[in-house]
Structure formats: structure tokens, C-alpha cells
Coordinates of C-alpha atoms and ligand atoms in Angstrom, one line a residue:
M22 CA -15.8 13.7 8.6
S23 CA -12.4 13.7 9.6
C24 CA -10.2 13.2 6.5
L25 CA -10.4 15.8 3.8
I26 CA -8.9 16.3 0.5
L27 CA -6.3 18.9 0.6
L28 CA -3.1 20.0 -1.1
P29 CA -1.5 17.4 -3.5
V30 CA 2.3 17.9 -2.3
A31 CA 5.0 17.9 -4.9
L32 CA 7.1 14.8 -4.8
L33 CA 10.6 13.8 -5.4
V34 CA 10.7 10.1 -4.2
A35 CA 7.6 8.5 -5.2
S36 CA 8.2 5.4 -7.4
V37 CA 9.7 3.0 -4.8
A38 CA 6.7 1.0 -4.1
A39 CA 5.9 0.0 -7.8
Q40 CA 5.6 -3.6 -8.6
T41 CA 8.2 -4.4 -11.3
S42 CA 7.7 -8.0 -12.0
T43 CA 4.9 -10.2 -13.0
D44 CA 4.6 -14.0 -13.7
C45 CA 3.6 -13.4 -17.4
N46 CA 3.2 -9.9 -18.9
P47 CA 0.4 -10.0 -21.5
L48 CA 2.0 -7.1 -23.3
N49 CA 4.7 -9.4 -24.4
A50 CA 3.3 -12.9 -24.2
T51 CA 0.1 -15.1 -24.2
C52 CA -0.6 -15.6 -20.4
P53 CA -3.1 -17.7 -18.6
I54 CA -6.6 -16.3 -18.0
D55 CA -7.3 -14.5 -14.8
A56 CA -9.9 -16.0 -12.4
A57 CA -12.7 -13.3 -12.0
L58 CA -14.4 -12.0 -8.7
G59 CA -17.5 -11.6 -10.8
T60 CA -19.6 -10.8 -7.6
T61 CA -19.1 -8.7 -4.6
Y62 CA -16.8 -10.0 -1.6
N63 CA -17.8 -8.5 1.8
S64 CA -16.0 -9.4 4.9
T65 CA -16.0 -8.0 8.4
F66 CA -13.3 -9.6 10.5
S67 CA -14.1 -10.5 14.1
A68 CA -12.8 -12.6 17.1
S69 CA -14.6 -15.6 15.4
T70 CA -12.7 -15.4 12.1
T71 CA -10.1 -18.0 12.2
E72 CA -8.3 -17.1 9.1
L73 CA -8.4 -15.4 5.7
N74 CA -10.5 -17.8 3.4
T75 CA -7.7 -19.6 1.6
D76 CA -9.8 -20.1 -1.5
L77 CA -9.9 -16.3 -1.9
W78 CA -6.7 -15.2 -0.3
N79 CA -3.1 -16.2 -0.8
V80 CA -1.1 -15.0 2.2
T81 CA 2.4 -14.9 0.7
A82 CA 4.2 -13.4 3.8
G83 CA 3.5 -13.4 7.4
G84 CA 0.4 -15.5 7.7
E85 CA 1.1 -16.5 11.2
A86 CA 1.3 -12.8 12.1
I87 CA -2.4 -12.1 11.3
Q88 CA -4.6 -12.2 14.6
F89 CA -8.4 -11.7 14.7
S90 CA -10.3 -9.9 17.2
D91 CA -13.6 -7.9 17.2
N92 CA -11.5 -4.9 16.1
G93 CA -10.7 -6.8 12.9
A94 CA -7.7 -8.3 11.4
A95 CA -4.5 -7.3 13.0
L96 CA -1.4 -7.5 10.6
V97 CA 1.7 -7.5 13.1
I98 CA 5.4 -7.0 12.1
S99 CA 8.0 -6.8 15.0
A100 CA 11.5 -7.4 13.5
S101 CA 13.7 -6.4 10.6
G102 CA 12.6 -8.6 7.5
D103 CA 9.0 -9.0 8.7
S104 CA 6.2 -8.1 6.4
V105 CA 2.5 -9.3 6.0
T106 CA 0.9 -9.6 2.5
A107 CA -2.3 -11.0 1.4
Q108 CA -3.2 -11.3 -2.2
S109 CA -6.6 -12.1 -3.8
T110 CA -6.9 -15.2 -5.8
F111 CA -9.3 -13.4 -8.0
Y112 CA -9.2 -10.4 -10.2
M113 CA -11.7 -7.5 -10.7
N114 CA -12.1 -5.7 -14.0
F115 CA -13.0 -2.2 -12.7
G116 CA -15.2 -1.8 -9.7
T117 CA -14.9 -0.5 -6.2
V118 CA -12.7 -1.5 -3.1
E119 CA -13.7 -0.3 0.3
I120 CA -11.2 -1.0 3.2
I121 CA -11.9 0.1 6.7
M122 CA -8.8 0.2 8.5
Q123 CA -6.4 1.7 11.1
A124 CA -3.0 2.1 9.8
A125 CA 0.0 1.0 11.8
A126 CA 1.9 3.8 13.7
G127 CA 5.8 3.7 13.7
Q128 CA 8.3 5.8 11.6
G129 CA 9.0 4.0 8.3
I130 CA 6.2 1.5 8.5
I131 CA 3.7 1.3 5.7
S132 CA 0.3 0.2 5.6
T133 CA -1.0 -0.4 2.2
F134 CA -3.5 -1.7 -0.3
N135 CA -3.0 -2.0 -4.1
L136 CA -4.7 -3.2 -7.1
L137 CA -2.4 -4.8 -9.4
S138 CA -2.8 -6.3 -12.8
D139 CA -0.7 -8.7 -15.0
D140 CA 0.7 -6.0 -17.2
L141 CA 1.6 -4.0 -14.0
D142 CA -1.1 -1.3 -14.0
E143 CA -1.4 -0.4 -10.5
I144 CA -3.5 1.7 -8.1
D145 CA -2.2 2.3 -4.5
L146 CA -3.1 3.7 -1.2
E147 CA -0.1 4.0 1.3
I148 CA -0.1 5.2 4.6
M149 CA 3.2 6.1 6.4
G150 CA 3.2 5.2 10.1
G151 CA 5.0 8.4 11.1
N152 CA 2.7 10.8 9.4
E153 CA -0.4 11.4 11.3
S154 CA -1.7 14.1 8.9
Y155 CA -1.5 12.7 5.4
V156 CA -2.0 9.5 3.3
E157 CA -0.7 8.7 -0.2
S158 CA -2.3 7.8 -3.3
N159 CA -0.5 6.6 -6.4
W160 CA -0.8 4.8 -9.6
Y161 CA 1.3 3.4 -12.5
G162 CA 0.6 2.3 -16.1
H163 CA 2.5 -0.8 -17.3
G164 CA 4.8 -0.7 -14.4
N165 CA 6.6 2.5 -15.6
T166 CA 8.6 3.8 -12.7
S167 CA 9.4 7.1 -14.5
Q168 CA 6.0 8.1 -13.8
F169 CA 5.4 10.2 -10.6
N170 CA 1.9 10.1 -9.9
A171 CA 1.8 10.0 -6.1
K172 CA -0.1 12.8 -4.2
Y173 CA -0.8 13.3 -0.5
H174 CA -4.1 13.8 1.1
A175 CA -4.9 15.3 4.6
C176 CA -6.2 12.8 6.8
D177 CA -6.9 13.1 10.5
G178 CA -4.9 10.4 12.6
P179 CA -5.0 7.5 10.1
Q180 CA -3.1 5.5 12.7
L181 CA -5.3 6.7 15.6
K182 CA -8.6 5.4 14.3
T183 CA -10.2 3.6 11.4
H184 CA -11.1 5.5 8.3
N185 CA -13.1 4.4 5.3
Y186 CA -10.6 4.1 2.2
T187 CA -12.4 3.6 -1.0
I188 CA -11.2 3.3 -4.6
N189 CA -13.8 3.7 -7.2
W190 CA -12.4 2.4 -10.6
T191 CA -14.3 2.8 -13.7
K192 CA -13.6 3.3 -17.6
E193 CA -14.1 6.9 -17.1
Q194 CA -12.3 7.8 -14.0
L195 CA -10.4 6.6 -10.9
E196 CA -11.2 8.1 -7.5
W197 CA -9.7 7.8 -4.0
I198 CA -12.5 8.5 -1.6
I199 CA -11.7 9.0 2.2
D200 CA -14.6 8.8 4.6
G201 CA -16.9 9.6 1.9
T202 CA -15.1 12.6 0.4
V203 CA -13.4 12.3 -3.0
A204 CA -9.7 13.0 -2.3
R205 CA -8.5 12.5 -5.8
T206 CA -9.9 11.9 -9.3
V207 CA -7.8 10.8 -12.3
P208 CA -9.5 10.9 -15.7
Y209 CA -9.3 8.1 -18.2
A210 CA -6.2 8.1 -20.5
A211 CA -4.6 5.7 -23.0
S212 CA -3.2 2.2 -21.9
G213 CA -0.1 2.9 -20.2
L214 CA -1.3 6.1 -18.9
Y215 CA -4.3 4.9 -17.0
P216 CA -4.9 1.5 -15.1
Q217 CA -7.4 -0.4 -17.0
T218 CA -6.7 -4.1 -16.9
P219 CA -8.0 -6.9 -14.6
S220 CA -6.4 -6.6 -11.2
M221 CA -5.9 -8.5 -8.0
L222 CA -6.1 -6.8 -4.7
K223 CA -3.2 -7.0 -2.2
F224 CA -2.9 -5.6 1.1
G225 CA -0.4 -5.6 3.9
I226 CA 2.4 -4.0 6.2
W227 CA 6.0 -3.6 5.7
A228 CA 8.8 -1.4 6.8
G229 CA 10.1 0.9 4.1
G230 CA 12.2 2.5 6.8
D231 CA 14.2 -0.9 7.5
S232 CA 17.9 0.0 7.4
S233 CA 18.2 -2.8 4.7
E234 CA 16.1 -0.7 2.3
P235 CA 17.6 1.7 -0.2
N236 CA 18.0 5.3 1.0
G237 CA 15.2 6.6 -1.3
T238 CA 12.8 4.1 0.1
I239 CA 13.7 5.0 3.6
E240 CA 13.3 8.6 3.0
W241 CA 9.9 8.0 1.2
A242 CA 8.7 5.9 4.2
G243 CA 9.3 8.8 6.5
G244 CA 12.6 7.8 8.0
L245 CA 14.4 4.8 9.6
T246 CA 12.2 2.3 11.5
D247 CA 13.1 1.8 15.2
W248 CA 12.2 -1.8 15.9
S249 CA 12.5 -1.4 19.7
K250 CA 9.3 0.6 19.4
G251 CA 7.4 -2.3 17.7
P252 CA 5.4 -4.4 17.3
F253 CA 3.7 -2.5 14.7
T254 CA 0.1 -3.3 13.9
M255 CA -2.4 -2.5 11.1
I256 CA -5.9 -3.3 11.7
V257 CA -8.3 -4.2 9.0
Q258 CA -11.8 -4.0 10.2
S259 CA -13.6 -4.9 6.8
I260 CA -13.0 -5.2 3.1
K261 CA -15.5 -5.0 0.5
I262 CA -14.7 -5.5 -3.2
T263 CA -17.2 -5.2 -6.0
D264 CA -16.1 -6.3 -9.5
A265 CA -17.9 -4.2 -12.0
S266 CA -18.9 -7.5 -13.9
T267 CA -21.1 -10.1 -12.5
N268 CA -21.7 -13.6 -13.5
T269 CA -18.2 -13.7 -15.0
T270 CA -15.6 -16.5 -14.5
S271 CA -12.4 -15.2 -16.1
Y272 CA -10.9 -12.3 -17.8
A273 CA -8.2 -12.5 -20.7
Y274 CA -6.1 -10.2 -22.8
G275 CA -7.3 -10.2 -26.3
D276 CA -4.3 -8.5 -27.8
Q277 CA -0.8 -6.9 -26.6
T278 CA -2.2 -3.4 -26.3
G279 CA -3.2 -3.4 -22.5
D280 CA -6.3 -1.4 -23.5
Y281 CA -9.4 -2.3 -21.6
S282 CA -11.4 -2.8 -24.9
S283 CA -9.2 -5.8 -25.6
I284 CA -10.0 -7.7 -22.4
T285 CA -12.3 -10.6 -23.1
S286 CA -14.4 -12.4 -20.4
V287 CA -16.4 -15.7 -20.1
S288 CA -19.7 -15.7 -18.5
G289 CA -20.8 -17.9 -15.6
E290 CA -20.4 -18.5 -11.9
S291 CA -16.8 -17.7 -10.8
E292 CA -14.9 -19.8 -8.3
A293 CA -15.0 -16.8 -5.9
Y294 CA -18.7 -16.6 -6.4
K295 CA -19.1 -20.4 -5.6
Q296 CA -17.0 -20.1 -2.6
L297 CA -18.8 -17.2 -1.2
N298 CA -22.1 -19.0 -1.9
K299 CA -21.0 -22.1 0.0
Q300 CA -21.0 -20.2 3.2
S301 CA -24.4 -19.4 3.0
T302 CA -25.2 -23.2 2.1
V303 CA -23.9 -24.2 5.6
E304 CA -26.3 -21.5 7.0
S305 CA -29.4 -22.6 4.9
V306 CA -29.1 -26.3 5.9
A307 CA -28.9 -25.2 9.7
K308 CA -32.0 -22.9 9.0
K309 CA -33.8 -25.7 7.1
W310 CA -33.5 -28.0 10.2
S311 CA -34.3 -25.3 12.8
S312 CA -37.2 -24.0 10.8
L313 CA -38.8 -27.3 10.6
S314 CA -41.9 -27.8 13.0
T315 CA -41.6 -29.8 16.1
G316 CA -43.9 -32.2 14.6
A317 CA -41.5 -32.6 11.5
K318 CA -38.6 -32.9 13.7
I319 CA -40.3 -35.7 15.6
G320 CA -41.3 -37.3 12.5
I321 CA -37.6 -37.4 11.4
A322 CA -36.5 -38.4 14.8
S323 CA -39.0 -41.3 15.0
A324 CA -38.2 -42.7 11.6
V325 CA -36.6 -46.1 11.9
G326 CA -32.9 -45.8 13.3
G327 CA -33.2 -41.9 12.5
T328 CA -32.2 -43.1 8.8
L329 CA -34.2 -40.3 7.3
L330 CA -32.8 -37.6 9.3
I331 CA -29.2 -38.9 9.0
A332 CA -29.6 -39.1 5.3
F333 CA -30.9 -35.6 5.3
I334 CA -28.1 -34.2 7.4
G335 CA -25.6 -36.5 6.0
L336 CA -26.2 -35.8 2.5
T337 CA -26.2 -32.1 2.6
T338 CA -23.2 -32.0 5.1
F339 CA -21.3 -34.5 2.9
C340 CA -21.7 -32.3 -0.2
I341 CA -20.6 -29.3 1.7
I342 CA -17.6 -30.8 3.3
Q343 CA -16.6 -32.5 0.0
R344 CA -16.4 -29.2 -1.9
R345 CA -14.8 -27.3 1.0
R346 CA -11.1 -26.9 1.8
G347 CA -10.9 -24.2 4.2
K348 CA -10.4 -25.3 7.8
R349 CA -12.9 -22.7 9.0
E350 CA -15.8 -24.0 7.0
R351 CA -14.8 -27.3 7.8
A352 CA -15.0 -26.8 11.5
A353 CA -18.3 -25.1 11.0
A354 CA -19.7 -28.0 9.1
D355 CA -18.4 -30.5 11.9
Q356 CA -20.0 -28.3 14.5
Q357 CA -23.3 -28.2 12.4
W358 CA -23.1 -32.0 12.2
D359 CA -22.5 -32.4 16.0
E360 CA -25.3 -29.9 16.8
N361 CA -27.8 -31.5 14.4
T362 CA -26.9 -35.0 15.7
A363 CA -27.2 -33.9 19.3
E364 CA -30.7 -32.4 18.7
L365 CA -31.7 -35.6 17.0
M366 CA -30.5 -37.6 19.9
A367 CA -32.5 -35.2 22.2
Y368 CA -35.6 -35.6 20.3
R369 CA -35.3 -39.4 20.3
N370 CA -34.7 -39.6 24.0
R371 CA -37.7 -37.3 24.8
M372 CA -39.8 -39.5 22.5
A373 CA -38.5 -42.7 24.1
K374 CA -39.7 -41.2 27.5
G375 CA -43.1 -40.6 25.8
E376 CA -43.1 -36.9 26.1
F377 CA -44.7 -36.4 22.7
A378 CA -48.3 -37.7 22.3
V379 CA -48.5 -39.8 19.2
S380 CA -51.3 -37.7 18.0
S381 CA -49.1 -34.6 17.7
M382 CA -47.3 -36.3 14.8
G383 CA -47.6 -38.3 11.7
H384 CA -50.6 -36.4 10.3
G385 CA -49.3 -34.9 7.2
E386 CA -46.3 -33.2 8.4
K387 CA -43.8 -32.9 5.5
F388 CA -40.4 -31.8 5.2
Ligands
NAG424 C1 8.8 -6.8 -23.6 O1 9.9 -7.3 -24.3 C2 10.8 -6.4 -24.6 C3 11.9 -7.0 -25.4 O2 11.6 -8.4 -25.5 C4 11.4 -5.8 -23.4 O3 12.4 -4.8 -23.8 C5 10.2 -5.0 -22.6 O4 10.9 -4.7 -21.4 C6 9.1 -6.0 -22.5 N1 8.1 -5.3 -21.9 C7 7.3 -5.7 -20.7 C8 6.4 -4.8 -20.4 O5 7.7 -6.7 -20.3
NAG425 C1 -21.5 -6.4 4.2 O1 -21.2 -7.1 5.6 C2 -21.8 -6.4 6.6 C3 -21.3 -7.3 7.8 O2 -21.3 -8.7 7.7 C4 -23.2 -6.2 6.5 O3 -23.7 -5.5 7.6 C5 -23.4 -5.5 5.1 O4 -24.8 -5.5 5.0 C6 -22.9 -6.2 4.0 N1 -23.1 -5.4 2.9 C7 -23.5 -5.9 1.6 C8 -23.6 -4.9 0.5 O5 -23.5 -7.1 1.4
NAG426 C1 0.4 -17.8 -3.8 O1 1.5 -17.0 -3.9 C2 2.7 -17.6 -4.2 C3 3.8 -16.7 -4.2 O2 3.5 -15.6 -4.8 C4 2.6 -18.5 -5.6 O3 3.9 -19.0 -5.7 C5 1.5 -19.3 -5.4 O4 1.2 -19.8 -6.8 C6 0.2 -18.6 -5.1 N1 -0.9 -19.4 -5.0 C7 -2.2 -19.2 -5.5 C8 -3.1 -20.3 -5.3 O5 -2.3 -18.1 -6.1
NAG427 C1 3.6 14.1 6.1 O1 3.3 14.2 4.8 C2 3.2 15.5 4.3 C3 2.9 15.4 2.8 O2 4.0 14.6 2.1 C4 4.5 16.2 4.6 O3 4.4 17.5 4.1 C5 4.7 16.2 6.0 O4 6.1 16.8 6.3 C6 4.7 14.8 6.5 N1 4.9 14.8 8.0 C7 5.7 14.0 8.6 C8 5.7 14.1 10.1 O5 6.4 13.2 8.0
NAG428 C1 7.2 6.0 -18.9 O1 6.7 7.3 -18.5 C2 7.6 8.4 -18.7 C3 7.0 9.5 -17.9 O2 5.6 9.7 -18.2 C4 7.5 8.5 -20.3 O3 8.4 9.7 -20.7 C5 8.0 7.2 -20.8 O4 7.8 7.3 -22.3 C6 7.3 6.1 -20.4 N1 7.8 4.8 -20.9 C7 7.3 3.9 -21.5 C8 8.0 2.7 -22.0 O5 6.1 4.1 -21.9
NAG429 C1 -18.2 5.2 -8.6 O1 -18.2 6.2 -9.7 C2 -19.4 5.9 -10.5 C3 -19.4 6.6 -11.8 O2 -18.8 8.1 -11.5 C4 -20.7 6.4 -9.6 O3 -21.9 6.1 -10.4 C5 -20.8 5.6 -8.4 O4 -21.8 6.0 -7.6 C6 -19.3 5.6 -7.7 N1 -19.5 4.6 -6.6 C7 -19.0 5.1 -5.2 C8 -19.0 4.1 -4.3 O5 -18.5 6.3 -5.0
NAG430 C1 -17.2 3.8 2.5 O1 -17.1 4.8 1.6 C2 -17.9 4.5 0.3 C3 -17.6 5.7 -0.5 O2 -18.0 6.9 -0.1 C4 -19.3 4.2 0.7 O3 -19.9 4.0 -0.5 C5 -19.5 3.3 1.8 O4 -20.9 3.2 2.0 C6 -18.6 3.6 3.0 N1 -18.8 2.4 3.8 C7 -19.1 2.6 5.0 C8 -19.1 1.3 5.9 O5 -19.6 3.5 5.6
NAG431 C1 21.3 8.5 2.4 O1 20.7 9.8 2.5 C2 21.5 10.7 3.4 C3 20.6 12.0 3.5 O2 20.0 12.3 2.4 C4 22.9 10.9 2.9 O3 23.4 11.8 3.9 C5 23.6 9.6 2.9 O4 24.7 9.8 2.3 C6 22.7 8.7 1.9 N1 23.4 7.4 1.9 C7 23.6 6.5 0.8 C8 24.1 5.2 1.1 O5 23.2 7.0 -0.3
NAG432 C1 -24.5 -16.6 -16.1 O1 -23.9 -17.0 -17.2 C2 -24.2 -18.2 -17.6 C3 -23.3 -18.8 -18.8 O2 -23.3 -17.9 -19.8 C4 -25.8 -18.3 -18.1 O3 -26.0 -19.6 -18.5 C5 -26.5 -17.9 -17.0 O4 -27.8 -17.6 -17.5 C6 -26.1 -16.4 -16.3 N1 -26.7 -16.1 -15.3 C7 -27.3 -15.0 -15.0 C8 -28.0 -14.8 -13.6 O5 -27.1 -14.0 -15.7

């Protein structure tokens, strides 16, 4: 265990990162419902990842600067004005967020993730690139920037290796857990004094130390950023988000109190749930084919013109493709089609050469 809870340090400049605007504030207006996560999202990024799933993530800045390798998703900034931000298309209504990451090094560079609600309740983890000994936790109620809730927690080299930063958020308390050790606990308090409304997740990298930032922000970020020392890279190895509610499609504000008890939900499979389950549909089709006995495959392959198999693959693949928008899944489905078709052709060729005895097939093989 390399990160330990230690002294909360008194703070002067702490409110610079608060989100101060929202598309529609349910404290003042009747707003659209929030799409729920309603399940667990669990993703480990690798060299075979091609992009953040566009149905689950909206990359609002710097999408072209996300590079995938077996170390994870690298978020890179290299010049004044650069930032990378991804925000979830779904909301969680209490639950846990676990991010395994290596923060970017570099004075004034901030690697961060936040939970943010429509009425501006906010939960943050912020890591200054120039401070190899501490990370910052913070929160806001109703976007009130007069609140000073930031605290610093000793952490051994957040820019030098990956650490497990977990937020555990319930109706009773809010915890920041670093490598398995609870670094901070905030007990429940009334609406406005404790984050308690459905929140989306945002993560990214930006330069609080850019010379264009206000003085207070530069100071908070740990000093001016020297771009000649870039590029600066944050590496996110994995993200796991568990919504406390399951089988939930959406959340809504029942009134304008911003109290958790006013939040209503609709049950059913969320869009995120459907999206996450589609991925396994591709796998299950592939498994279905490869798990068929040789006899069954021959049976299929020998069917007149291969019609049966083409119907079998075609129908399932078509259904998947039809409902899918991400490039990555599309590519996977295309590849699946090619592989299955190639395999069919191989069987048919071998059959044509008489490699399979007729007696080995056609006797009760079912699929
Ligand atoms: C709500 O509206 C009032 C006045 O219309 C405004 O002063 C206040 O800032 C608004 N509050 C929020 C949270 O938007
Ligand atoms: C999360 O994903 C990782 C890697 O894909 C896997 O090893 C792990 O079991 C998953 N955890 C859960 C709870 O699904
Ligand atoms: C993505 O973010 C942009 C900028 O905030 C916004 O205009 C757009 O509506 C968002 N798209 C989705 C699908 O959330
Ligand atoms: C790191 O942060 C801690 C807590 O705010 C502060 O005491 C320390 O001076 C900082 N170190 C550097 C190098 O900025
Ligand atoms: C914002 O927080 C400050 C400090 O806790 C408090 O004095 C003030 O009343 C709050 N403002 C609102 C609008 O709740
Ligand atoms: C989160 O907190 C709840 C309630 O205290 C506890 O039961 C649960 O084990 C915690 N989860 C994690 C990941 O620490
Ligand atoms: C990360 O920390 C949380 C909280 O302690 C823990 O539940 C989880 O298992 C850890 N994840 C990994 C991959 O070790
Ligand atoms: C920024 O802060 C520095 C040191 O705290 C101070 O000398 C300088 O005048 C400030 N600049 C502005 C524009 O406020
Ligand atoms: C999910 O919610 C739907 C709609 O209320 C319900 O019909 C279904 O039985 C629920 N499924 C589970 C697994 O609870």
C-alpha cells in the first residue's frame, strides 16, 4: 500500500474547479430526465481498444488525443489550450467509481475525475502534475463556490505509477479510497451540503497552470505550466462504475429541493445496459458457432447453397449490426462475418474433396 491517508491541509484557493453551469437546473426548472446507468460498467483499456464506446461516452474535448495501448487510455495534451474531457452519457444515483490511473506529470497539469449532477452537486478527485506527494479530494453542493471542501491526501508518486482511486458514494456517507485505504469520509448532510443527486462521470486532463488561466487557478494548480516540457500524459488503465440502482432506465427530479428523497426512477433495462450487453451478443454468436460439433458444422455447410448457415449467421449478425453504431463493434461484427464465412467455405471445400465420410453426419445432429 503506497498511498496513505494523512493530514488534511488548510486551503486558501480551492474552488477554482467547480462546475458553475448546467444545461437545465432542476432546482429552478423542470428538466429532461437523466439516462441511468442502472448496472455496472467495467472497462480495461488495451491496445485493441479503438475508442471510448461512443454510446456511453461523449468526448467533448481532445478526442483525437486519446491513444490506446496495453497500459491503458493515454490522454495527451501538448500545447496551450489543449484539454481532453470525456463525460458519460449515463448517470448514477449513488454507487462506486473506481479508476486505476497514472496521473500526468508536469507543473500546473491537472488529471481529474468528477461526478457531476444537473443541480451541480459535485464530487472530485484532482491530481496536480507537479506534486508527487499529495492528491486532492473536493466536493460541492448545488455548485456553491463559497464552500471550501478540498482536502489533500498523501499519495506516493501519483504520476510515477498507477493507483486505485475509488469513490464510494451512499446516502449515508461519501468516501475517497486510495489503494484500499479510506482517505476521507464525509457524512450525509442536507441537500446543498452533501452531493445527493444523479451524477454523470467526467474524466480528463487540462492545464490549470496555463498562462491564460486566472492567477488563483495557476496557484491552485501548483504553478505555471512550461509547455516545452510536454507532452503531458494521463493514463487511465481501467474504469469501473457501479450504479447503486439496477434495472433502472432513468432518473428524474420529483421537486426542486435537490434532496435525494425527491429523485424518482423508472425501472427497466437502461440504454447503457443494452449497450453493454450487445458486446456479449457478438461473443455469444461466435461461441455458438465454434461450440457446434464438427458434424453440425458439416450439416450446416452441406445444406443447399449453405443457405441455412448464411441465414444463421446473417440473421444474428444483421440484428447486431443494425442496432450498433460504434465503429469498433461494427468492425468486430464485420470480422465475425468474415471469419464465420471463411470457416464455412473451408468446410464446404473439404466436403467437396470428400474428406468427411457421409456416415459422420446427418444422424440426429441438431443445432
Ligand atoms: C434560480 O433562479 C434564481 C432567480 O431566478 C437565481 O437567482 C438563482 O441563481 C437560480 N439558482 C440556480 C441554482 O440556478
Ligand atoms: C472487470 O473487467 C476485468 C477485465 O476485463 C475483469 O477481470 C473483472 O473480472 C471485471 N470485474 C467485474 C466485477 O466485472
Ligand atoms: C456531448 O457533449 C456536447 C457538448 O457538451 C453536447 O452538445 C452534446 O449534446 C453531447 N452529446 C450527448 C450525446 O450527450
Ligand atoms: C503538495 O501539496 C501539499 C498539500 O497541499 C503541499 O503542502 C505541498 O507543498 C505540495 N508540494 C508541491 C511540490 O507543490
Ligand atoms: C454557500 O455556502 C456558503 C458557505 O457554506 C454559505 O454560507 C452560503 O449560504 C451558501 N449559499 C447558498 C446559496 O446556499
Ligand atoms: C461502500 O460503502 C458501503 C457502506 O458503508 C459498504 O458496504 C461497501 O462495502 C463500500 N464499498 C467499497 C467498494 O468500499
Ligand atoms: C480498488 O479499490 C476498491 C476500494 O478499496 C476495491 O473495492 C477494488 O477491488 C480495488 N480494485 C482493484 C482492481 O484492486
Ligand atoms: C498573481 O500572483 C502573484 C503572486 O501571488 C502576484 O505577484 C501577481 O501580481 C498576481 N497577478 C495578478 C494579475 O493578479
Ligand atoms: C426490470 O424492470 C422491468 C420493468 O419494470 C420488469 O418488467 C422486469 O421484471 C425487471 N427485471 C428484473 C430482472 O428485475
